Structure formats: C-alpha cells, structure tokens
C-alpha cells in the first residue's frame, strides 16, 4: 500500500479535514494538503511590549514540528505550533504514550508517533462528515492513534 492510501484511509467518509504521514525527521511521506514539505514562511505574533501590535517572525513548520515532538509539544518558536499554516494550541502532550492533542479555532488535531513516523490529522467542527455529523475530536483521535499503532506494529 502506498503512503497516500494511509492518508485516504484516515480521511475516509469525510471524517477528517487534513491528514499526513510525517517522518519523525519532519519530512512528509504523504498528505492531503497539497504540499510535499512542511513550509517556511513569515507569520505574525503578538508583540510582547505592545499587546495591540504584532511582529513578523520567521516560521519553519518542519523544524518546529520536530522540535515539538522532542520537547513536550513546545515548538521553540513564538508563533507556537503550526501545521499547513494553521495555528494550533497544545492541549495535552504525552511523551510516554506518544500522543499529542491540539486545539484550533473551531476544531483541533491529533498527532501520534512511533520511532520513525508521526501520524497527523485535523478536524473542523464546521465541516460535516458523510454521515451528516460534524467532524469531531473523538473520530480524529481514534483514527490517528489506531493508524500510528498499526504503523508501529509494522516496524515503523
């Protein structure tokens, strides 16, 4: 099975918004968000000295993702955690069970990983799955964790 098939399996029936299989080195093996690599770009963050202003900072999604996986969910960047140019807030990071739960505006994401691969998927409460129900954290978490376990059991 190709890596793209794993992403298709994760997003089947419209249950998830975005999904990716990402090496623990930050390289994308497959995704449905149309990029071959986690990008670098400029983004705005609140100015520490003036809360009504913002400051532009350089952001490298690949470096921040890898750093966060090895630093309890801390991206090491003032812009926080971003994947596919979407801002996420860390809700719970569990290095022992290798799971990470994230929140974003009207949705969230889950990351689960093994020794060599991380499974990422996000959901949006504004998008309905094929069954008519909004996408949700429960479906996202289950699909991601099950996929990561399968890949770990397969030697990844």
XYZ file of C-alpha atoms in Angstrom:
156
model
C 0.000 0.000 0.000
C 1.323 3.459 -0.854
C 1.617 6.129 1.837
C -1.135 8.085 0.065
C -3.503 5.184 0.775
C -2.906 5.640 4.510
C -3.933 9.292 4.237
C -7.011 8.282 2.210
C -7.885 5.776 4.933
C -7.580 8.461 7.628
C -9.847 10.903 5.793
C -12.382 8.318 4.556
C -16.044 9.338 4.707
C -15.098 12.980 5.248
C -14.331 12.282 8.909
C -11.178 14.432 8.948
C -10.168 17.718 7.363
C -6.440 17.143 6.791
C -4.116 14.214 7.332
C -0.453 13.481 6.845
C 2.117 10.795 7.434
C 5.261 12.647 8.509
C 8.648 11.147 9.273
C 9.888 11.975 12.756
C 12.562 13.956 10.891
C 9.771 16.272 9.656
C 9.678 15.050 6.052
C 6.174 14.496 4.655
C 5.684 10.961 3.350
C 2.092 11.667 2.245
C -0.582 14.299 2.882
C -3.837 15.617 1.521
C -2.901 19.275 1.963
C -1.091 19.630 -1.321
C 2.454 20.257 -0.142
C 5.472 17.992 -0.435
C 7.187 19.511 2.601
C 6.257 21.425 5.726
C 6.967 25.015 4.613
C 8.841 28.010 5.969
C 7.235 31.460 5.894
C 6.726 34.737 7.755
C 3.880 34.886 10.253
C 2.623 37.421 12.765
C 2.736 37.009 16.543
C 1.573 39.378 19.285
C 4.209 41.943 20.212
C 5.404 41.304 23.777
C 5.848 45.020 24.505
C 2.623 46.210 22.882
C -0.305 43.759 23.099
C -2.236 45.712 20.453
C 0.534 45.205 17.874
C 2.026 42.240 16.047
C 5.528 41.365 14.946
C 6.514 39.269 11.937
C 8.679 36.225 12.694
C 10.204 33.554 10.504
C 8.489 30.201 10.929
C 9.766 26.814 9.784
C 6.958 24.248 10.197
C 9.302 21.294 9.726
C 11.806 22.420 12.372
C 9.056 23.452 14.800
C 7.202 20.124 14.375
C 10.344 18.051 15.015
C 11.296 20.276 17.971
C 7.815 19.927 19.462
C 7.862 16.122 19.197
C 11.082 16.023 21.206
C 10.264 18.895 23.618
C 6.865 18.049 25.127
C 4.862 19.906 22.481
C 6.906 23.127 22.670
C 7.708 24.305 19.133
C 10.550 26.561 20.258
C 9.017 29.400 18.244
C 6.934 32.362 19.497
C 4.381 31.569 16.766
C 3.581 28.298 18.556
C 2.593 25.152 16.708
C 1.564 25.488 13.064
C 0.835 22.784 10.502
C -0.366 23.576 6.998
C -0.182 27.264 8.012
C -2.871 26.729 10.662
C -2.235 27.750 14.272
C -2.740 25.085 16.951
C -2.624 25.203 20.735
C -1.227 22.273 22.642
C -3.907 20.730 24.879
C -2.103 17.599 26.054
C 1.262 16.096 25.187
C 2.091 12.614 26.436
C 5.592 11.502 25.530
C 5.087 8.118 27.153
C 2.040 7.150 25.075
C 3.380 9.187 22.123
C 0.184 11.194 21.653
C -0.346 14.922 21.288
C -3.738 16.650 21.254
C -4.100 20.091 19.695
C -6.853 22.720 19.503
C -7.513 25.303 16.802
C -10.344 27.712 16.122
C -13.478 25.550 15.657
C -11.541 22.298 15.546
C -8.380 20.530 16.541
C -5.871 17.835 15.693
C -4.150 14.759 16.986
C -0.602 13.530 16.463
C 0.585 10.050 17.394
C 4.008 8.683 16.564
C 6.330 5.708 16.652
C 10.105 5.544 16.256
C 10.175 6.715 12.635
C 6.791 8.155 11.678
C 4.160 10.567 13.003
C 0.504 10.490 12.012
C -1.181 13.917 11.950
C -4.854 14.635 11.316
C -7.098 17.626 11.935
C -10.834 18.151 12.144
C -13.082 21.151 11.712
C -16.399 21.402 13.527
C -17.670 23.497 10.588
C -17.350 20.529 8.180
C -19.813 17.648 8.186
C -18.677 14.085 7.548
C -20.624 11.962 5.069
C -22.916 10.791 7.893
C -24.067 14.417 8.376
C -22.419 14.856 11.781
C -19.711 17.489 12.268
C -16.107 16.306 12.269
C -15.006 15.755 15.865
C -12.086 15.086 18.189
C -13.185 11.560 19.075
C -13.072 10.306 15.470
C -9.837 12.180 14.820
C -8.066 10.808 17.889
C -9.193 7.215 17.301
C -8.169 7.176 13.640
C -4.773 8.746 14.308
C -3.916 6.557 17.305
C -5.066 3.368 15.550
C -3.025 4.232 12.445
C 0.091 5.058 14.480
C -0.249 1.787 16.406
C -0.612 -0.152 13.149
C 2.490 1.509 11.699
C 4.487 0.922 14.906
C 3.422 -2.749 14.923
C 4.541 -2.932 11.256
C 8.046 -1.806 12.183
C 7.777 1.916 11.594
